[in-house]
Amino acid sequence: MPKLLSWEDLKSYRSEIKGESSLLEPDSGRVLLAVGEATCGIAAGAKEVEAVLAKEIAKRGVNAQIIPTGCFGYCYAEPMVEVRKAGEPSVYYGYVTPEVAKSIVKRHLVEGRILEDNVLHLEVEAE
Amino acid sequence: MAQEALEAAGSYPEIDAFYDSLPDKNGALIPVLHKAQEVYGYLPKDVQLYIARKLEIPASKVFGVATFYSLFNLEKKGDYRVNVCLGTACFVRGSEGVLAEFEKELGVARTETTSDGTFTIGSIRCVGACGLAPVVMVNDKVYGRVTPDDVKHIVDEYLGKGGE
Amino acid sequence: MSATQTRIALRNCGVIDPESINDYIATDGYDALAKCVFELKPEEVVDVIKKSGLRGRGGAGFPTGIKWETAMKTPSDVKYVLCNADEGDPGAFMDRSVLEGDPHCVLEAMAICGYAIGASQGIIYVRAEYPLAVKRLQIAIDQAKDLALLGDNIMGSDFSFNLRLYLGAGAFVCGEETSLMNSVQGGRGEPRIKPPFPAVAGLWGKPTNINNVETYANVAAIIRNGWEWFRSFGTEKSPGTKVFALAGKVNNVGLVEVPMGTPLRTIIEDIGGGIRNNRRFKAVQTGGPSGGCIPAEHLDTPIDYESLTSLGSMMGSGGMIVMDEDDCMVNIAKFYLTFTAEESCGKCSPCRIGNQRLLEILTRITSGEGEDKDLSELDELGNIIKDTALCGLGQSSPNPAISTLRFFKSEYIAHVRDKKCPAGACIKLVGFKVLPEKCTGCTVCARNCPVKCISGKPKQVHSIDQAKCIKCGACMEKCRFKAIVRG
């Protein structure tokens, strides 16, 4: 890793890594799957869900990346998976079992159909 | 030399190595006690006395600190430490009933260890997984939404494993 | 679920990968630190924090800028920045979520504080009960050091700031700042008298700034967006947002960040989705063992530090436990007193002895042995402890008892005079009876009764001898037909 030796260094480092960080570039065509992996998410089975997602993505050759992330704040609905696509509002899935995780890849990512029954409707106003 | 032999000779190389590796010796007592408990499972009297000599502080201070904090054990615990959360969120969702069921299933009371040394029942205050209340921890594994009916399954899960 | 949340402290939680510094940097991470180090003088940083009106999110709500200013102005060769991550309130998990979901935001804020007050060393005091938070913090510290965002000569500047973790060992009182510092010094976590305040003479007697995790989580955003921006949220006296850990008998247990001044009702009904199983709301407990229970008639109170205190509760760190009609308020008060009596460090007598006496009174009342004079004694003794205890733990420990006595006096009276628990929670005050229409005469209850007080022939309705019954509840638990109920 490089040492950042000025504010300019930090800024140029930021523009370099933007493509590889887990944040979505507007035109990348890449889909991000955020899995809530704080203590409660893991206790509810988030690691198993992540493993199924990874397997399914590989199997179906989808251009998607999994981000293990922190707490979404909706502990009651753990494990949770968020599907982020550029230019579209995020879709949050709650109570995700390994079976639901499989369907998320197959139906949502491949066929483009949202699994309405498993969607949590959240409206969070960000910073 | 084997660990037991070293201990018999009053030597605790792991504590020495850990203490020597600390960049700042100020306030080292609690980190050293954490390390000792990690190595020996609890804090036997001889270990406490050794730490006092090593850190050049009175043994009474070591004992005072070891007894002040609830995570330090002065007695050997079972292989599997069953901790039922008695934090508020778990309490209002019935964790007392879960604790009672563990006591019944294992035949020992809270803070006690089964005679074969397999299980110790304890309680903890909130692991912060209140969304899954009531919560039980067995060693480092967290079980959520536990009902008294789940207790037997949890115990059975560990019974088959022997003593690790 | 319609939500009216605003995320500042939790801005990155659930958004970025907490184990990736690149994710944090990509969301403008460490820009606030760079801005301070390269563009602002320490006093200008303090000024921004002061003007933002940020108040301590760990409990009492002391203005953060004043703390920083005092530490900055106290001359010393060595100063410390501490982070209180000893989140011990049962039912509170805000800090854990921040540490597990966005550890870098805490590190960046501590470095900013170090720059502002002139400290080059920082320590995060974190609960050993949070292994995942410990792991992610350590990863974050190592990553930041590798990029020269922490350590010696940060980003090539003259400013150096080294951070390390210190693990607690399970003592609630260590959430009190002077106890925490005694613990870092390797001793028992016992508080000491203030003043001197930590900002003047703290860790090892040196000027020390200590803030809680959530307080730090606001800092970088304030520096980046300006104090005017921060003040556009919340109320005049309590600007910004507050994170609450909503738990208990609500449908949607979770972490909530709302602007200060949001009514309790919005949090519980709109965000929390109301009470589970269609039960009736009875009270919401805020502030953990230091707080009180707020009844339904005050649900429209806008939440800020002052309004909660005037209701006999407090903001505390942000635990919010919702209770329904099945929860007995006397029993809840007893639950909290059991906790504080156990966690009292024993240094001052009001807390060490007084809380034991409070607990004894509450135990008497919940066992049906209470008398009228117990109620006045509870109130009087509680207030004496509040006035005389040494530290924040003792001074607030009677709150659960005093507040429930204030708002739910009729429940206390029912326990004392009628020997009844209206919620049916105090087991010694309820009897058990068999519902004849449901009893199948399976004899399971009779076989499990430890005192053999249940009689009845197989396949016939059983009955309980109330005189012999010890109210253990084993019969109700064992009955597969729900034929035994309290009453």
PDB file of N, CA and C in Angstrom, chain A residues 14-65:
ATOM      1  N   ARG A  14      -8.175   8.299  -3.721  1.00  0.00           N
ATOM      2  CA  ARG A  14      -9.624   8.083  -3.747  1.00  0.00           C
ATOM      3  C   ARG A  14     -10.120   7.861  -5.176  1.00  0.00           C
ATOM      4  N   SER A  15      -9.627   8.676  -6.109  1.00  0.00           N
ATOM      5  CA  SER A  15     -10.140   8.492  -7.473  1.00  0.00           C
ATOM      6  C   SER A  15      -9.621   7.191  -8.079  1.00  0.00           C
ATOM      7  N   GLU A  16      -8.417   6.762  -7.647  1.00  0.00           N
ATOM      8  CA  GLU A  16      -7.894   5.484  -8.155  1.00  0.00           C
ATOM      9  C   GLU A  16      -8.731   4.298  -7.699  1.00  0.00           C
ATOM     10  N   ILE A  17      -9.106   4.312  -6.407  1.00  0.00           N
ATOM     11  CA  ILE A  17      -9.761   3.120  -5.865  1.00  0.00           C
ATOM     12  C   ILE A  17     -11.248   3.094  -6.105  1.00  0.00           C
ATOM     13  N   LYS A  18     -11.811   4.202  -6.588  1.00  0.00           N
ATOM     14  CA  LYS A  18     -13.275   4.256  -6.687  1.00  0.00           C
ATOM     15  C   LYS A  18     -13.837   3.072  -7.443  1.00  0.00           C
ATOM     16  N   GLY A  19     -13.158   2.684  -8.521  1.00  0.00           N
ATOM     17  CA  GLY A  19     -13.646   1.574  -9.315  1.00  0.00           C
ATOM     18  C   GLY A  19     -13.654   0.247  -8.579  1.00  0.00           C
ATOM     19  N   GLU A  20     -12.678   0.050  -7.674  1.00  0.00           N
ATOM     20  CA  GLU A  20     -12.580  -1.253  -7.027  1.00  0.00           C
ATOM     21  C   GLU A  20     -13.217  -1.280  -5.648  1.00  0.00           C
ATOM     22  N   SER A  21     -13.572  -0.122  -5.118  1.00  0.00           N
ATOM     23  CA  SER A  21     -14.222  -0.137  -3.815  1.00  0.00           C
ATOM     24  C   SER A  21     -15.618  -0.693  -4.000  1.00  0.00           C
ATOM     25  N   SER A  22     -16.264  -0.974  -2.891  1.00  0.00           N
ATOM     26  CA  SER A  22     -17.591  -1.590  -3.010  1.00  0.00           C
ATOM     27  C   SER A  22     -18.679  -0.558  -3.261  1.00  0.00           C
ATOM     28  N   LEU A  23     -18.300   0.627  -3.640  1.00  0.00           N
ATOM     29  CA  LEU A  23     -19.321   1.616  -3.952  1.00  0.00           C
ATOM     30  C   LEU A  23     -19.606   1.572  -5.440  1.00  0.00           C
ATOM     31  N   LEU A  24     -20.827   1.871  -5.760  1.00  0.00           N
ATOM     32  CA  LEU A  24     -21.276   1.638  -7.115  1.00  0.00           C
ATOM     33  C   LEU A  24     -20.928   2.788  -8.037  1.00  0.00           C
ATOM     34  N   GLU A  25     -20.287   2.474  -9.135  1.00  0.00           N
ATOM     35  CA  GLU A  25     -20.057   3.457 -10.179  1.00  0.00           C
ATOM     36  C   GLU A  25     -21.319   3.513 -11.034  1.00  0.00           C
ATOM     37  N   PRO A  26     -21.725   4.712 -11.458  1.00  0.00           N
ATOM     38  CA  PRO A  26     -23.010   4.854 -12.156  1.00  0.00           C
ATOM     39  C   PRO A  26     -23.152   3.975 -13.395  1.00  0.00           C
ATOM     40  N   ASP A  27     -22.077   3.804 -14.158  1.00  0.00           N
ATOM     41  CA  ASP A  27     -22.252   3.112 -15.436  1.00  0.00           C
ATOM     42  C   ASP A  27     -21.537   1.766 -15.476  1.00  0.00           C
ATOM     43  N   SER A  28     -21.267   1.186 -14.328  1.00  0.00           N
ATOM     44  CA  SER A  28     -20.420  -0.002 -14.313  1.00  0.00           C
ATOM     45  C   SER A  28     -21.148  -1.264 -14.752  1.00  0.00           C
ATOM     46  N   GLY A  29     -22.473  -1.263 -14.640  1.00  0.00           N
ATOM     47  CA  GLY A  29     -23.201  -2.471 -14.989  1.00  0.00           C
ATOM     48  C   GLY A  29     -23.057  -3.563 -13.939  1.00  0.00           C
ATOM     49  N   ARG A  30     -22.286  -3.260 -12.909  1.00  0.00           N
ATOM     50  CA  ARG A  30     -22.042  -4.242 -11.862  1.00  0.00           C
ATOM     51  C   ARG A  30     -23.157  -4.130 -10.825  1.00  0.00           C
ATOM     52  N   VAL A  31     -23.525  -5.259 -10.275  1.00  0.00           N
ATOM     53  CA  VAL A  31     -24.540  -5.249  -9.218  1.00  0.00           C
ATOM     54  C   VAL A  31     -23.842  -5.527  -7.896  1.00  0.00           C
ATOM     55  N   LEU A  32     -24.268  -4.829  -6.858  1.00  0.00           N
ATOM     56  CA  LEU A  32     -23.695  -5.084  -5.543  1.00  0.00           C
ATOM     57  C   LEU A  32     -24.733  -5.741  -4.652  1.00  0.00           C
ATOM     58  N   LEU A  33     -24.281  -6.748  -3.937  1.00  0.00           N
ATOM     59  CA  LEU A  33     -25.151  -7.411  -2.966  1.00  0.00           C
ATOM     60  C   LEU A  33     -24.562  -7.166  -1.587  1.00  0.00           C
ATOM     61  N   ALA A  34     -25.202  -6.287  -0.817  1.00  0.00           N
ATOM     62  CA  ALA A  34     -24.700  -6.021   0.522  1.00  0.00           C
ATOM     63  C   ALA A  34     -25.382  -6.969   1.502  1.00  0.00           C
ATOM     64  N   VAL A  35     -24.579  -7.654   2.303  1.00  0.00           N
ATOM     65  CA  VAL A  35     -25.124  -8.577   3.298  1.00  0.00           C
ATOM     66  C   VAL A  35     -24.810  -8.011   4.675  1.00  0.00           C
ATOM     67  N   GLY A  36     -25.820  -7.831   5.515  1.00  0.00           N
ATOM     68  CA  GLY A  36     -25.619  -7.269   6.852  1.00  0.00           C
ATOM     69  C   GLY A  36     -24.892  -8.259   7.744  1.00  0.00           C
ATOM     70  N   GLU A  37     -23.624  -7.958   8.053  1.00  0.00           N
ATOM     71  CA  GLU A  37     -22.851  -8.900   8.856  1.00  0.00           C
ATOM     72  C   GLU A  37     -22.318  -8.267  10.127  1.00  0.00           C
ATOM     73  N   ALA A  38     -23.207  -7.700  10.915  1.00  0.00           N
ATOM     74  CA  ALA A  38     -22.857  -7.328  12.286  1.00  0.00           C
ATOM     75  C   ALA A  38     -23.159  -8.550  13.150  1.00  0.00           C
ATOM     76  N   THR A  39     -22.902  -8.457  14.451  1.00  0.00           N
ATOM     77  CA  THR A  39     -23.095  -9.610  15.334  1.00  0.00           C
ATOM     78  C   THR A  39     -24.465 -10.252  15.151  1.00  0.00           C
ATOM     79  N   CYS A  40     -25.495  -9.398  15.091  1.00  0.00           N
ATOM     80  CA  CYS A  40     -26.843  -9.971  15.027  1.00  0.00           C
ATOM     81  C   CYS A  40     -27.110 -10.618  13.680  1.00  0.00           C
ATOM     82  N   GLY A  41     -26.594 -10.021  12.604  1.00  0.00           N
ATOM     83  CA  GLY A  41     -26.778 -10.604  11.292  1.00  0.00           C
ATOM     84  C   GLY A  41     -26.111 -11.969  11.207  1.00  0.00           C
ATOM     85  N   ILE A  42     -24.892 -12.049  11.719  1.00  0.00           N
ATOM     86  CA  ILE A  42     -24.153 -13.311  11.679  1.00  0.00           C
ATOM     87  C   ILE A  42     -24.870 -14.372  12.512  1.00  0.00           C
ATOM     88  N   ALA A  43     -25.358 -13.953  13.694  1.00  0.00           N
ATOM     89  CA  ALA A  43     -26.074 -14.907  14.548  1.00  0.00           C
ATOM     90  C   ALA A  43     -27.338 -15.407  13.864  1.00  0.00           C
ATOM     91  N   ALA A  44     -27.908 -14.567  12.999  1.00  0.00           N
ATOM     92  CA  ALA A  44     -29.141 -14.970  12.322  1.00  0.00           C
ATOM     93  C   ALA A  44     -28.858 -15.778  11.055  1.00  0.00           C
ATOM     94  N   GLY A  45     -27.584 -15.910  10.700  1.00  0.00           N
ATOM     95  CA  GLY A  45     -27.260 -16.766   9.553  1.00  0.00           C
ATOM     96  C   GLY A  45     -26.729 -16.056   8.325  1.00  0.00           C
ATOM     97  N   ALA A  46     -26.214 -14.825   8.488  1.00  0.00           N
ATOM     98  CA  ALA A  46     -25.761 -14.050   7.331  1.00  0.00           C
ATOM     99  C   ALA A  46     -24.595 -14.711   6.593  1.00  0.00           C
ATOM    100  N   LYS A  47     -23.723 -15.396   7.340  1.00  0.00           N
ATOM    101  CA  LYS A  47     -22.570 -16.034   6.681  1.00  0.00           C
ATOM    102  C   LYS A  47     -23.024 -17.133   5.719  1.00  0.00           C
ATOM    103  N   GLU A  48     -24.029 -17.905   6.135  1.00  0.00           N
ATOM    104  CA  GLU A  48     -24.561 -18.959   5.267  1.00  0.00           C
ATOM    105  C   GLU A  48     -25.169 -18.319   4.011  1.00  0.00           C
ATOM    106  N   VAL A  49     -25.894 -17.215   4.226  1.00  0.00           N
ATOM    107  CA  VAL A  49     -26.514 -16.522   3.105  1.00  0.00           C
ATOM    108  C   VAL A  49     -25.443 -16.028   2.133  1.00  0.00           C
ATOM    109  N   GLU A  50     -24.375 -15.465   2.683  1.00  0.00           N
ATOM    110  CA  GLU A  50     -23.297 -14.956   1.835  1.00  0.00           C
ATOM    111  C   GLU A  50     -22.696 -16.090   0.995  1.00  0.00           C
ATOM    112  N   ALA A  51     -22.500 -17.239   1.629  1.00  0.00           N
ATOM    113  CA  ALA A  51     -21.907 -18.370   0.921  1.00  0.00           C
ATOM    114  C   ALA A  51     -22.800 -18.817  -0.243  1.00  0.00           C
ATOM    115  N   VAL A  52     -24.114 -18.863   0.002  1.00  0.00           N
ATOM    116  CA  VAL A  52     -25.039 -19.266  -1.063  1.00  0.00           C
ATOM    117  C   VAL A  52     -25.020 -18.251  -2.202  1.00  0.00           C
ATOM    118  N   LEU A  53     -25.023 -16.965  -1.839  1.00  0.00           N
ATOM    119  CA  LEU A  53     -24.987 -15.922  -2.870  1.00  0.00           C
ATOM    120  C   LEU A  53     -23.736 -16.075  -3.731  1.00  0.00           C
ATOM    121  N   ALA A  54     -22.596 -16.285  -3.074  1.00  0.00           N
ATOM    122  CA  ALA A  54     -21.332 -16.387  -3.810  1.00  0.00           C
ATOM    123  C   ALA A  54     -21.368 -17.566  -4.769  1.00  0.00           C
ATOM    124  N   LYS A  55     -21.898 -18.691  -4.273  1.00  0.00           N
ATOM    125  CA  LYS A  55     -21.949 -19.891  -5.093  1.00  0.00           C
ATOM    126  C   LYS A  55     -22.845 -19.670  -6.322  1.00  0.00           C
ATOM    127  N   GLU A  56     -24.007 -19.062  -6.077  1.00  0.00           N
ATOM    128  CA  GLU A  56     -24.967 -18.853  -7.164  1.00  0.00           C
ATOM    129  C   GLU A  56     -24.439 -17.864  -8.205  1.00  0.00           C
ATOM    130  N   ILE A  57     -23.757 -16.810  -7.721  1.00  0.00           N
ATOM    131  CA  ILE A  57     -23.200 -15.820  -8.646  1.00  0.00           C
ATOM    132  C   ILE A  57     -22.185 -16.488  -9.567  1.00  0.00           C
ATOM    133  N   ALA A  58     -21.333 -17.312  -8.955  1.00  0.00           N
ATOM    134  CA  ALA A  58     -20.307 -17.988  -9.737  1.00  0.00           C
ATOM    135  C   ALA A  58     -20.952 -18.943 -10.737  1.00  0.00           C
ATOM    136  N   LYS A  59     -21.951 -19.676 -10.249  1.00  0.00           N
ATOM    137  CA  LYS A  59     -22.599 -20.678 -11.081  1.00  0.00           C
ATOM    138  C   LYS A  59     -23.264 -20.042 -12.311  1.00  0.00           C
ATOM    139  N   ARG A  60     -23.904 -18.884 -12.082  1.00  0.00           N
ATOM    140  CA  ARG A  60     -24.672 -18.273 -13.168  1.00  0.00           C
ATOM    141  C   ARG A  60     -23.885 -17.192 -13.913  1.00  0.00           C
ATOM    142  N   GLY A  61     -22.645 -16.964 -13.479  1.00  0.00           N
ATOM    143  CA  GLY A  61     -21.807 -15.997 -14.173  1.00  0.00           C
ATOM    144  C   GLY A  61     -22.355 -14.578 -14.170  1.00  0.00           C
ATOM    145  N   VAL A  62     -22.893 -14.169 -13.035  1.00  0.00           N
ATOM    146  CA  VAL A  62     -23.470 -12.826 -12.937  1.00  0.00           C
ATOM    147  C   VAL A  62     -22.377 -11.814 -12.580  1.00  0.00           C
ATOM    148  N   ASN A  63     -22.464 -10.612 -13.178  1.00  0.00           N
ATOM    149  CA  ASN A  63     -21.508  -9.553 -12.838  1.00  0.00           C
ATOM    150  C   ASN A  63     -21.952  -8.869 -11.553  1.00  0.00           C
ATOM    151  N   ALA A  64     -21.650  -9.524 -10.441  1.00  0.00           N
ATOM    152  CA  ALA A  64     -22.090  -8.991  -9.150  1.00  0.00           C
ATOM    153  C   ALA A  64     -20.988  -9.175  -8.121  1.00  0.00           C
ATOM    154  N   GLN A  65     -21.006  -8.292  -7.133  1.00  0.00           N
ATOM    155  CA  GLN A  65     -19.999  -8.378  -6.076  1.00  0.00           C
ATOM    156  C   GLN A  65     -20.711  -8.364  -4.735  1.00  0.00           C
TER     157      GLN A  65
END
